[in-house]
């Protein structure tokens, strides 16, 4: 079984500006994870990465989980430092 790492990117300054956006994007990402699981993959879904600090935290999780392949879900605009993995 393939072990898939999944993370999304966004911009943390958007969350207070757009009510419900974060939750909606997290839901979309979960749909992607569910589809991947339907193909027989083990999915390590670390959620949305929306700042450099969160990027470092999630990168450590993905390294620890030793995933075989990594998928990035681009949900909104993000700074290049946001997906520092």
Tab-separated table of N, CA and C in Angstrom:
chain	number	residue	atom	x	y	z
A	1	UNK	N	0.853	-1.179	0.000
A	1	UNK	CA	0.000	0.000	0.000
A	1	UNK	C	0.897	1.240	0.000
A	2	UNK	N	0.560	2.175	-0.850
A	2	UNK	CA	1.320	3.422	-0.911
A	2	UNK	C	0.885	4.349	0.222
A	3	UNK	N	1.860	5.039	0.776
A	3	UNK	CA	1.600	5.984	1.863
A	3	UNK	C	1.734	7.398	1.297
A	4	UNK	N	0.618	8.101	1.267
A	4	UNK	CA	0.525	9.416	0.636
A	4	UNK	C	0.497	10.508	1.697
A	5	UNK	N	1.339	11.511	1.511
A	5	UNK	CA	1.272	12.714	2.338
A	5	UNK	C	0.439	13.753	1.612
A	6	UNK	N	-0.466	14.389	2.318
A	6	UNK	CA	-1.332	15.405	1.715
A	6	UNK	C	-1.340	16.638	2.600
A	7	UNK	N	-1.086	17.782	1.979
A	7	UNK	CA	-1.236	19.040	2.697
A	7	UNK	C	-1.775	20.088	1.744
A	8	UNK	N	-2.461	21.046	2.297
A	8	UNK	CA	-2.979	22.155	1.517
A	8	UNK	C	-2.274	23.430	1.930
A	9	UNK	N	-2.319	24.426	1.058
A	9	UNK	CA	-1.751	25.717	1.425
A	9	UNK	C	-2.810	26.797	1.311
A	10	UNK	N	-2.663	27.773	2.159
A	10	UNK	CA	-3.551	28.923	2.171
A	10	UNK	C	-2.823	30.091	2.805
A	11	UNK	N	-3.529	31.158	3.018
A	11	UNK	CA	-2.944	32.353	3.609
A	11	UNK	C	-3.712	32.690	4.874
A	12	UNK	N	-3.023	32.629	6.002
A	12	UNK	CA	-3.704	32.797	7.292
A	12	UNK	C	-4.422	34.134	7.454
A	13	UNK	N	-4.010	35.147	6.728
A	13	UNK	CA	-4.706	36.440	6.838
A	13	UNK	C	-6.092	36.403	6.204
A	14	UNK	N	-6.370	35.389	5.391
A	14	UNK	CA	-7.700	35.267	4.777
A	14	UNK	C	-8.771	34.807	5.766
A	15	UNK	N	-8.402	33.990	6.739
A	15	UNK	CA	-9.404	33.339	7.588
A	15	UNK	C	-10.313	34.338	8.303
A	16	UNK	N	-9.786	35.401	8.925
A	16	UNK	CA	-10.706	36.349	9.570
A	16	UNK	C	-11.473	37.219	8.568
A	17	UNK	N	-10.968	37.331	7.354
A	17	UNK	CA	-11.618	38.170	6.343
A	17	UNK	C	-12.828	37.498	5.703
A	18	UNK	N	-12.778	36.188	5.576
A	18	UNK	CA	-13.810	35.452	4.845
A	18	UNK	C	-14.398	34.371	5.752
A	19	UNK	N	-15.526	34.664	6.324
A	19	UNK	CA	-16.185	33.768	7.273
A	19	UNK	C	-16.449	32.398	6.649
A	20	UNK	N	-15.969	31.367	7.305
A	20	UNK	CA	-16.219	30.000	6.865
A	20	UNK	C	-15.260	29.472	5.817
A	21	UNK	N	-14.364	30.313	5.309
A	21	UNK	CA	-13.463	29.874	4.239
A	21	UNK	C	-12.544	28.739	4.690
A	22	UNK	N	-11.940	28.886	5.834
A	22	UNK	CA	-11.018	27.857	6.328
A	22	UNK	C	-11.715	26.506	6.438
A	23	UNK	N	-12.882	26.494	7.035
A	23	UNK	CA	-13.619	25.239	7.205
A	23	UNK	C	-14.008	24.633	5.858
A	24	UNK	N	-14.401	25.478	4.922
A	24	UNK	CA	-14.781	24.988	3.596
A	24	UNK	C	-13.580	24.354	2.890
A	25	UNK	N	-12.427	25.022	2.959
A	25	UNK	CA	-11.231	24.491	2.309
A	25	UNK	C	-10.755	23.203	2.969
A	26	UNK	N	-10.865	23.133	4.284
A	26	UNK	CA	-10.516	21.891	4.985
A	26	UNK	C	-11.439	20.755	4.553
A	27	UNK	N	-12.698	21.067	4.332
A	27	UNK	CA	-13.646	20.061	3.852
A	27	UNK	C	-13.299	19.562	2.464
A	28	UNK	N	-12.911	20.486	1.578
A	28	UNK	CA	-12.498	20.091	0.229
A	28	UNK	C	-11.269	19.186	0.284
A	29	UNK	N	-10.335	19.536	1.157
A	29	UNK	CA	-9.125	18.728	1.278
A	29	UNK	C	-9.454	17.338	1.811
A	30	UNK	N	-10.394	17.256	2.726
A	30	UNK	CA	-10.800	15.950	3.243
A	30	UNK	C	-11.434	15.108	2.139
A	31	UNK	N	-12.162	15.736	1.235
A	31	UNK	CA	-12.734	15.006	0.098
A	31	UNK	C	-11.627	14.399	-0.764
A	32	UNK	N	-10.551	15.155	-0.958
A	32	UNK	CA	-9.416	14.644	-1.731
A	32	UNK	C	-8.798	13.445	-1.013
A	33	UNK	N	-8.612	13.562	0.292
A	33	UNK	CA	-8.046	12.456	1.075
A	33	UNK	C	-8.928	11.214	0.973
A	34	UNK	N	-10.222	11.406	1.063
A	34	UNK	CA	-11.161	10.286	0.984
A	34	UNK	C	-11.085	9.609	-0.379
A	35	UNK	N	-10.972	10.390	-1.445
A	35	UNK	CA	-10.840	9.801	-2.791
A	35	UNK	C	-9.554	8.984	-2.900
A	36	UNK	N	-8.473	9.514	-2.356
A	36	UNK	CA	-7.201	8.777	-2.396
A	36	UNK	C	-7.308	7.466	-1.623
A	37	UNK	N	-7.953	7.509	-0.473
A	37	UNK	CA	-8.158	6.289	0.312
A	37	UNK	C	-8.992	5.284	-0.467
A	38	UNK	N	-9.923	5.779	-1.272
A	38	UNK	CA	-10.747	4.910	-2.102
A	38	UNK	C	-9.945	4.150	-3.147
A	39	UNK	N	-8.769	4.671	-3.486
A	39	UNK	CA	-7.871	3.995	-4.420
A	39	UNK	C	-6.890	3.074	-3.696
A	40	UNK	N	-7.072	2.929	-2.386
A	40	UNK	CA	-6.244	2.011	-1.618
A	40	UNK	C	-5.016	2.630	-0.975
A	41	UNK	N	-4.914	3.941	-0.984
A	41	UNK	CA	-3.757	4.606	-0.379
A	41	UNK	C	-3.973	4.831	1.112
A	42	UNK	N	-2.890	4.777	1.847
A	42	UNK	CA	-2.906	5.240	3.231
A	42	UNK	C	-2.558	6.724	3.174
A	43	UNK	N	-3.433	7.572	3.668
A	43	UNK	CA	-3.253	9.018	3.537
A	43	UNK	C	-2.897	9.640	4.883
A	44	UNK	N	-1.810	10.380	4.879
A	44	UNK	CA	-1.416	11.191	6.032
A	44	UNK	C	-1.789	12.625	5.663
A	45	UNK	N	-2.966	13.031	6.110
A	45	UNK	CA	-3.499	14.356	5.790
A	45	UNK	C	-3.151	15.291	6.942
A	46	UNK	N	-2.186	16.178	6.720
A	46	UNK	CA	-1.753	17.075	7.798
A	46	UNK	C	-2.511	18.396	7.804
A	47	UNK	N	-3.475	18.540	6.912
A	47	UNK	CA	-4.305	19.741	6.918
A	47	UNK	C	-3.699	20.890	6.135
A	48	UNK	N	-4.218	22.081	6.417
A	48	UNK	CA	-3.784	23.277	5.699
A	48	UNK	C	-2.560	23.903	6.352
A	49	UNK	N	-1.616	24.270	5.529
A	49	UNK	CA	-0.423	24.995	5.950
A	49	UNK	C	-0.649	26.447	5.551
A	50	UNK	N	-0.667	27.329	6.543
A	50	UNK	CA	-1.010	28.720	6.234
A	50	UNK	C	-0.021	29.750	6.769
A	51	UNK	N	1.117	29.280	7.258
A	51	UNK	CA	2.166	30.186	7.727
A	51	UNK	C	3.487	29.415	7.764
A	52	UNK	N	4.610	30.120	7.781
A	52	UNK	CA	5.902	29.425	7.854
A	52	UNK	C	6.052	28.567	9.112
A	53	UNK	N	5.519	29.018	10.223
A	53	UNK	CA	5.606	28.246	11.468
A	53	UNK	C	4.858	26.926	11.321
A	54	UNK	N	3.655	26.984	10.801
A	54	UNK	CA	2.856	25.775	10.592
A	54	UNK	C	3.537	24.869	9.567
A	55	UNK	N	4.154	25.459	8.547
A	55	UNK	CA	4.851	24.668	7.530
A	55	UNK	C	5.939	23.807	8.157
A	56	UNK	N	6.708	24.380	9.052
A	56	UNK	CA	7.770	23.608	9.707
A	56	UNK	C	7.193	22.478	10.560
A	57	UNK	N	6.096	22.765	11.256
A	57	UNK	CA	5.462	21.735	12.091
A	57	UNK	C	4.954	20.575	11.241
A	58	UNK	N	4.249	20.904	10.159
A	58	UNK	CA	3.671	19.862	9.300
A	58	UNK	C	4.757	19.090	8.559
A	59	UNK	N	5.842	19.774	8.186
A	59	UNK	CA	6.948	19.097	7.511
A	59	UNK	C	7.543	18.024	8.410
A	60	UNK	N	7.650	18.324	9.681
A	60	UNK	CA	8.194	17.342	10.627
A	60	UNK	C	7.290	16.111	10.715
A	61	UNK	N	5.985	16.339	10.724
A	61	UNK	CA	5.036	15.216	10.758
A	61	UNK	C	5.210	14.348	9.513
A	62	UNK	N	5.279	14.981	8.341
A	62	UNK	CA	5.414	14.225	7.099
A	62	UNK	C	6.736	13.462	7.052
A	63	UNK	N	7.792	14.052	7.560
A	63	UNK	CA	9.082	13.347	7.603
A	63	UNK	C	9.008	12.152	8.544
A	64	UNK	N	8.400	12.346	9.687
A	64	UNK	CA	8.259	11.265	10.666
A	64	UNK	C	7.422	10.119	10.108
A	65	UNK	N	6.385	10.459	9.363
A	65	UNK	CA	5.491	9.444	8.787
A	65	UNK	C	6.118	8.724	7.600
A	66	UNK	N	7.226	9.252	7.068
A	66	UNK	CA	7.964	8.611	5.978
A	66	UNK	C	7.051	8.260	4.793
A	67	UNK	N	6.367	9.273	4.273
A	67	UNK	CA	5.438	9.055	3.163
A	67	UNK	C	6.196	8.717	1.882
A	68	UNK	N	5.519	7.996	0.984
A	68	UNK	CA	6.113	7.606	-0.290
A	68	UNK	C	6.007	8.702	-1.341
A	69	UNK	N	4.943	9.471	-1.268
A	69	UNK	CA	4.700	10.532	-2.243
A	69	UNK	C	3.946	11.657	-1.540
A	70	UNK	N	4.143	12.860	-2.025
A	70	UNK	CA	3.565	14.030	-1.382
A	70	UNK	C	2.688	14.785	-2.370
A	71	UNK	N	1.463	15.103	-1.943
A	71	UNK	CA	0.538	15.882	-2.760
A	71	UNK	C	0.252	17.212	-2.080
A	72	UNK	N	0.268	18.260	-2.885
A	72	UNK	CA	-0.033	19.609	-2.414
A	72	UNK	C	-1.348	20.058	-3.022
A	73	UNK	N	-2.299	20.399	-2.172
A	73	UNK	CA	-3.591	20.944	-2.595
A	73	UNK	C	-3.499	22.463	-2.471
A	74	UNK	N	-3.496	23.155	-3.602
A	74	UNK	CA	-3.403	24.615	-3.610
A	74	UNK	C	-4.821	25.162	-3.516
A	75	UNK	N	-5.203	25.556	-2.315
A	75	UNK	CA	-6.585	25.984	-2.085
A	75	UNK	C	-6.785	27.479	-2.273
A	76	UNK	N	-5.789	28.271	-1.945
A	76	UNK	CA	-5.851	29.726	-2.111
A	76	UNK	C	-4.446	30.220	-2.414
A	77	UNK	N	-4.346	31.504	-2.601
A	77	UNK	CA	-3.037	32.140	-2.727
A	77	UNK	C	-2.236	31.861	-1.461
A	78	UNK	N	-0.942	31.700	-1.607
A	78	UNK	CA	-0.078	31.509	-0.444
A	78	UNK	C	1.295	32.102	-0.738
A	79	UNK	N	1.956	32.530	0.289
A	79	UNK	CA	3.317	33.030	0.159
A	79	UNK	C	4.264	31.861	-0.069
A	80	UNK	N	5.360	32.097	-0.780
A	80	UNK	CA	6.305	31.006	-1.041
A	80	UNK	C	6.860	30.420	0.252
A	81	UNK	N	6.982	31.216	1.289
A	81	UNK	CA	7.484	30.708	2.573
A	81	UNK	C	6.482	29.788	3.260
A	82	UNK	N	5.242	29.786	2.797
A	82	UNK	CA	4.198	28.967	3.410
A	82	UNK	C	4.404	27.486	3.134
A	83	UNK	N	4.939	27.152	1.997
A	83	UNK	CA	5.102	25.729	1.703
A	83	UNK	C	6.565	25.314	1.769
A	84	UNK	N	7.242	25.868	2.721
A	84	UNK	CA	8.621	25.502	3.031
A	84	UNK	C	8.616	24.119	3.666
A	85	UNK	N	8.880	23.119	2.877
A	85	UNK	CA	8.955	21.747	3.390
A	85	UNK	C	10.315	21.216	3.036
